[in-house]
Backbone as a printed PyTorch tensor [residue, N CA C, xyz], in Angstrom:
tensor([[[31.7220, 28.9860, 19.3400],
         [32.8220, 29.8670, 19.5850],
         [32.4010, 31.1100, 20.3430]],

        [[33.5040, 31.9590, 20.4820],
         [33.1440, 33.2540, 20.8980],
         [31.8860, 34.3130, 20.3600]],

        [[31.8470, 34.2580, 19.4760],
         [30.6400, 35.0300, 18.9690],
         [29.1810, 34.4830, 18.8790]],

        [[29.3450, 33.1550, 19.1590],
         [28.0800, 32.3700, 19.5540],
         [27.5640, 32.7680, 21.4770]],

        [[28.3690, 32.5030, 21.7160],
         [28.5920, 32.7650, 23.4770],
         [28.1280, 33.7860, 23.6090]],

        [[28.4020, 35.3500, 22.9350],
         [28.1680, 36.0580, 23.0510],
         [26.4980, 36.6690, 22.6300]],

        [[26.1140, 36.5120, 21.8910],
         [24.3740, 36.2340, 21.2210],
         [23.7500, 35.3490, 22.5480]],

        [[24.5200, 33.9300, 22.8170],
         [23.5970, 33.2950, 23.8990],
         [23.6280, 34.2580, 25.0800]],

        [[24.6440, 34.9750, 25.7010],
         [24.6580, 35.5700, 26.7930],
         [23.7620, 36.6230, 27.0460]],

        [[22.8410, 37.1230, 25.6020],
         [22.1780, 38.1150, 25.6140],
         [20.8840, 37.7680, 25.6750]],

        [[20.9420, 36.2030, 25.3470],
         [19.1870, 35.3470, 25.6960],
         [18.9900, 35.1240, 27.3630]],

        [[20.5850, 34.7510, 27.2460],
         [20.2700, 34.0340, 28.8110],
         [19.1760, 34.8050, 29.9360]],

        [[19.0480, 36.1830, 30.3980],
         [18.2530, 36.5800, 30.7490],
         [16.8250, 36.5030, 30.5210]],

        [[16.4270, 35.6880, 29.4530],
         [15.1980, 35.6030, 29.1990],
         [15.0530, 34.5070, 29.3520]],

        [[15.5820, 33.6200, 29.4780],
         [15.3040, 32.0010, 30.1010],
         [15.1050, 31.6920, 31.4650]],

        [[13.9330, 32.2130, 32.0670],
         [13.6650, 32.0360, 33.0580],
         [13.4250, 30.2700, 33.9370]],

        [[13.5940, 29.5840, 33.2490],
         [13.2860, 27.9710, 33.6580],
         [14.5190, 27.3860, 33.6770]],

        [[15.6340, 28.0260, 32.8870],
         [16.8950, 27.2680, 32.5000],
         [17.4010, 26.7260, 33.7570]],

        [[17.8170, 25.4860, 33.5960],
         [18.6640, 24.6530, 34.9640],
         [20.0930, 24.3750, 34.4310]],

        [[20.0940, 23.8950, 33.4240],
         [21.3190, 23.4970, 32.5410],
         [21.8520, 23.6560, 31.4700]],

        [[23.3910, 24.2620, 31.4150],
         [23.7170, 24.7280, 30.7790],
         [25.1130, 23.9570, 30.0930]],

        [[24.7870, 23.2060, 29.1840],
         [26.3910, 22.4740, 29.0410],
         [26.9110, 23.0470, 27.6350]],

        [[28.0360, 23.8540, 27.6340],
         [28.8950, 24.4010, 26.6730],
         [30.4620, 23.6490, 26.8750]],

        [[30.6280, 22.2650, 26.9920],
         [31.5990, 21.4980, 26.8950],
         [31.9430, 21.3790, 25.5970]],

        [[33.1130, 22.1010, 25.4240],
         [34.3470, 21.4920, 24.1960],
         [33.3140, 22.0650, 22.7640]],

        [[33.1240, 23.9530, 23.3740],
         [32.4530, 24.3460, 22.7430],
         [33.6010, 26.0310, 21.5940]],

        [[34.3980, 25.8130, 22.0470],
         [35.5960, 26.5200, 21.7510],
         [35.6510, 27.9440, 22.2910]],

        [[35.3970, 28.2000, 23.2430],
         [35.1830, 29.3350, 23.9250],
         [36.6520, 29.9140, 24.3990]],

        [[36.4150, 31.3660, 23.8500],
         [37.9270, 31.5430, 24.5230],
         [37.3480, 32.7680, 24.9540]],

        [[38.3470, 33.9310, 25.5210],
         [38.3050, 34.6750, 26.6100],
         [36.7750, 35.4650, 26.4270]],

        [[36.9550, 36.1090, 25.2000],
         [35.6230, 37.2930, 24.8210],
         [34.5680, 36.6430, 25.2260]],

        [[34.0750, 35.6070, 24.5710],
         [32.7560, 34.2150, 25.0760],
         [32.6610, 33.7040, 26.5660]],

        [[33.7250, 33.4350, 27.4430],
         [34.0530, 33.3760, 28.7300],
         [33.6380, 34.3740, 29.5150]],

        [[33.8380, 35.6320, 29.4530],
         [33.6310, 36.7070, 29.4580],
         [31.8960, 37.4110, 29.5810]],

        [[31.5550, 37.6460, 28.6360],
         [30.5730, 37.7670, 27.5570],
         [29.3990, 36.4580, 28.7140]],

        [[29.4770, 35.6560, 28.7110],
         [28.9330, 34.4160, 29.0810],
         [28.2320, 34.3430, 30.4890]],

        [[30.2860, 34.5020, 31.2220],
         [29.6710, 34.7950, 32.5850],
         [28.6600, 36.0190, 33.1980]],

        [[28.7610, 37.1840, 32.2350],
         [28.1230, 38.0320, 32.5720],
         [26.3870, 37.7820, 32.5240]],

        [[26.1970, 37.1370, 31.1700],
         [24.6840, 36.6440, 31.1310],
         [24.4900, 35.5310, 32.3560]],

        [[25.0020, 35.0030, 32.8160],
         [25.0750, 33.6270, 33.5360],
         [24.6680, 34.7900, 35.1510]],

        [[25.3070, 35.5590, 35.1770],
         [24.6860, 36.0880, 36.7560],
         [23.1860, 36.6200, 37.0970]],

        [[22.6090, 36.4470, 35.6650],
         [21.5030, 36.9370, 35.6400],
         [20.3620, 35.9000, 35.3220]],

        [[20.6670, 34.5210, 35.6680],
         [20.1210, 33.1640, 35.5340],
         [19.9740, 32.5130, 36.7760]],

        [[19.6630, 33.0430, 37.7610],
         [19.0910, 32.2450, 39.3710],
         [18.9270, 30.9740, 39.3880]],

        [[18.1140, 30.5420, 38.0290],
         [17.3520, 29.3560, 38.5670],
         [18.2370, 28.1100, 37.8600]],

        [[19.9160, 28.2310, 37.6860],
         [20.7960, 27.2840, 37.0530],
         [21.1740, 26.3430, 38.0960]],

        [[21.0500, 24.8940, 37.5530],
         [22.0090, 24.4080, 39.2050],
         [22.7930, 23.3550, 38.5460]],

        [[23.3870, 23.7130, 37.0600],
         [24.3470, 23.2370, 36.8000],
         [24.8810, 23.7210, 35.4690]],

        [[26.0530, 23.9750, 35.1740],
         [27.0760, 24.9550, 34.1710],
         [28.0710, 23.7190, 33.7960]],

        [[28.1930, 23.8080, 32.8070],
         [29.7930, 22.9750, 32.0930],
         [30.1850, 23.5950, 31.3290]],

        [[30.9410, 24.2190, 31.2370],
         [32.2740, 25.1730, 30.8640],
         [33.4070, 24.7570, 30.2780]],

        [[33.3270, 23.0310, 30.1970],
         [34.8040, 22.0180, 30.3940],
         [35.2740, 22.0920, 28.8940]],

        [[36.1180, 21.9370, 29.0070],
         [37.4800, 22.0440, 27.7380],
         [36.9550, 23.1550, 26.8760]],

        [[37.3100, 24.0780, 27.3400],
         [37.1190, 25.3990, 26.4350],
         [38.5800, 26.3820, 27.2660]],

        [[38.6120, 27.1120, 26.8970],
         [39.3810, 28.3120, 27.1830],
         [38.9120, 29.6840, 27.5390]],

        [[38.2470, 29.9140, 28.4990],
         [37.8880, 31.1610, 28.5680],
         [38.3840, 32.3620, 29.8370]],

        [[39.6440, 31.9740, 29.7030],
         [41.0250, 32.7390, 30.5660],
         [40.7470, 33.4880, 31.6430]],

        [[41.6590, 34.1830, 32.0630],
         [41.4350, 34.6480, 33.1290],
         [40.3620, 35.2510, 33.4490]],

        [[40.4660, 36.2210, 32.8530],
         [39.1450, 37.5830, 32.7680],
         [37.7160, 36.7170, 32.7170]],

        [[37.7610, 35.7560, 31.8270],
         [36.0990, 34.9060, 32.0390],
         [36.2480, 34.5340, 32.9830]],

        [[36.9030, 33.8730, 34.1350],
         [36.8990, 32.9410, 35.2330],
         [36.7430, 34.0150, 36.0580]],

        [[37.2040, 35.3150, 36.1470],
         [37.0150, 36.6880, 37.1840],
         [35.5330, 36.8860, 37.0400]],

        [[34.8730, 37.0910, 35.5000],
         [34.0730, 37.1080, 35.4220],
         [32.8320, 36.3230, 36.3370]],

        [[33.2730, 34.8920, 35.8480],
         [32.5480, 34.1160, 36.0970],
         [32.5690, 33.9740, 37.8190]],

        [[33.8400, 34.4800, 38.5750],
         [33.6440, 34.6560, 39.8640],
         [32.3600, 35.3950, 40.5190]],

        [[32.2460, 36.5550, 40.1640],
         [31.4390, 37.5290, 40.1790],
         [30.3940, 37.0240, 40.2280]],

        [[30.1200, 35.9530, 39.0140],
         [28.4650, 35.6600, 38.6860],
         [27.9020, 34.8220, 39.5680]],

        [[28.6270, 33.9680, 40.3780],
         [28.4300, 32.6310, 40.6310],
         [27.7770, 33.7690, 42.2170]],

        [[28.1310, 34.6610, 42.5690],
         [27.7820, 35.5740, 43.8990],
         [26.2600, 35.3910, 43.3950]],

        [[25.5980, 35.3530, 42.6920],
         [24.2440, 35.4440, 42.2520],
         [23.2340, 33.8720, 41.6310]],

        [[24.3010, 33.3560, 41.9840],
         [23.6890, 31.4440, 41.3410],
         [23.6110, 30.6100, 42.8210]],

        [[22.0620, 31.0850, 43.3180],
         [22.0900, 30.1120, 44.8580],
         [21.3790, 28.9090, 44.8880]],

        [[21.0720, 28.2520, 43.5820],
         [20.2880, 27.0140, 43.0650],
         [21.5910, 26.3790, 42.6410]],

        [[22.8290, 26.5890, 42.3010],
         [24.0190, 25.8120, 41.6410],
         [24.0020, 24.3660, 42.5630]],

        [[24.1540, 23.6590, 41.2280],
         [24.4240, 22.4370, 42.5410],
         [26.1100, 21.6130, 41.7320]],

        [[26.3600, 22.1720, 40.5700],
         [27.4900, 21.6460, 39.7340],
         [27.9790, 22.6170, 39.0800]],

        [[29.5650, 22.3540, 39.1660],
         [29.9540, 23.2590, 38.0050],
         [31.2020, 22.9230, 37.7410]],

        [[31.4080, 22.4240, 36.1470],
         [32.6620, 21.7900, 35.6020],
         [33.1390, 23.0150, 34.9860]],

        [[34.7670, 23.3040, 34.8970],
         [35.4080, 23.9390, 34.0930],
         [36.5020, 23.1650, 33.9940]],

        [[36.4550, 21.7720, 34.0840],
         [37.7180, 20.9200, 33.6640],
         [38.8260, 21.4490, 32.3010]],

        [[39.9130, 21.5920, 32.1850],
         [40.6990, 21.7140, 31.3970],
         [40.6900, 23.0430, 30.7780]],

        [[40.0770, 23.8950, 31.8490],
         [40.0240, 25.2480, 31.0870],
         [41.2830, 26.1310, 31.9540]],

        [[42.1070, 25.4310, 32.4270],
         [43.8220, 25.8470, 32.7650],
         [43.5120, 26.9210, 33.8200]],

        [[42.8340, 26.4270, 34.7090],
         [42.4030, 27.9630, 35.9370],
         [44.2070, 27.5630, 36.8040]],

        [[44.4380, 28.2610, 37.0940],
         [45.6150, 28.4820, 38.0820],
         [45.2690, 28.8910, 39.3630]],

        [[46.5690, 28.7140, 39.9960],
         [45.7890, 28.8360, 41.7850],
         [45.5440, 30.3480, 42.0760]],

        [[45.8140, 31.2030, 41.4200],
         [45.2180, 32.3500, 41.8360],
         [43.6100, 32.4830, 41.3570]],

        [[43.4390, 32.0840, 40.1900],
         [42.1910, 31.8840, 39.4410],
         [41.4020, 31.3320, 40.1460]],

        [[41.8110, 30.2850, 40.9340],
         [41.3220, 29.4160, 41.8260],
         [40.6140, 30.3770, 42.9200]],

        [[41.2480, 30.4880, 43.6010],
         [41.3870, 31.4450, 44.3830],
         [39.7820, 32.3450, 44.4030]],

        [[39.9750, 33.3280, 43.7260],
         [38.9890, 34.0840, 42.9390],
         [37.3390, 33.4330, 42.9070]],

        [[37.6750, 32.1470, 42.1780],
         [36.3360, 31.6010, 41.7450],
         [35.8390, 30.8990, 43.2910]],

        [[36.6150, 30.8590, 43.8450],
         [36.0620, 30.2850, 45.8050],
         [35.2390, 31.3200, 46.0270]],

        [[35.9470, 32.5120, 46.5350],
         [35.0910, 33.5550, 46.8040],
         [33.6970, 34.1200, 45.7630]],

        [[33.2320, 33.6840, 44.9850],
         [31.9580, 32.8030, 44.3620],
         [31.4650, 31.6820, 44.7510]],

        [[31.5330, 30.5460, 45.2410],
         [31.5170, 29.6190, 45.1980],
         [30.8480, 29.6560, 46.3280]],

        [[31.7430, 30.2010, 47.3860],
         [30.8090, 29.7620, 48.8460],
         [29.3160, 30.6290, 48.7810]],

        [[29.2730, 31.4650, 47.6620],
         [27.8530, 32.2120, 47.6130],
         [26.6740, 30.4780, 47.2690]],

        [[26.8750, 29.9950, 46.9950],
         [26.3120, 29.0250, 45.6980],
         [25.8840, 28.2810, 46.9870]],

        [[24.8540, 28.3090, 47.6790],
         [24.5130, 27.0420, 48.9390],
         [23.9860, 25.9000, 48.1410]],

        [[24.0340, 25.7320, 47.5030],
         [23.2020, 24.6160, 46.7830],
         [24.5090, 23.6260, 46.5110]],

        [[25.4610, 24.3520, 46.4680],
         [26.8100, 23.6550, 45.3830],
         [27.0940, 22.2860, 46.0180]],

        [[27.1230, 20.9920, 44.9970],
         [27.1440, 19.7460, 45.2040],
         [28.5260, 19.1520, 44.3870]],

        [[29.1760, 19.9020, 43.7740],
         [30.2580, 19.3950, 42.5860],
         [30.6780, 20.6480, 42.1590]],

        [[32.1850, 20.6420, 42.3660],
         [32.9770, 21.4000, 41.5560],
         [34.2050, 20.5980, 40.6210]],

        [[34.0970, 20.4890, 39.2720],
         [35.1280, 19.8000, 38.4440],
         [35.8820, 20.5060, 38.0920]]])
């Protein structure tokens, strides 16, 4: 849940080797989304995130826009069923094209 997300987001910086990160259908809602993406911009060496069936709303997906400006090893990244809308959409592009590596977006 959210308060788990939040403890991991404060390791994530110290995982310097991390490649993969799968938090699928992990119950994440906005605070953890949030909270998450912020540790996640500070993880270079990721080149794949799953995010899928959780909830982590707008503000995490803004978030997570932001972060992805700093993830140039990404080569995947699922947020299936986490209800992004086309503005949300939107948002997380302008991240996205940072990501040269990027091979899959779900």
């Amino acid at each position: 849940g959210d308060q788990t997300a939040m403890e991991l987001a404060k390791a994530l910086p110290k995982m310097l080797h991390l490649k993969i990160l799968n938090l699928h259908c992990c119950g994440l809602g906005t605070g953890g989304g949030l909270s998450l993406a912020q540790g996640l911009a500070l993880c270079p060496t990721l080149q794949e995130i799953s995010l899928a069936e959780n909830n982590i709303g707008k503000e995490g997906v803004s978030e997570l826009a932001l972060a992805l400006r700093s993830l140039k090893s990404l080569k995947k990244l699922s947020l299936q069923l986490n209800r992004v809308d086309n503005n949300m959409a939107k948002e997380l592009a302008t991240g996205l094209v940072c990501c040269l590596a990027l091979e899959e977006v779900m």
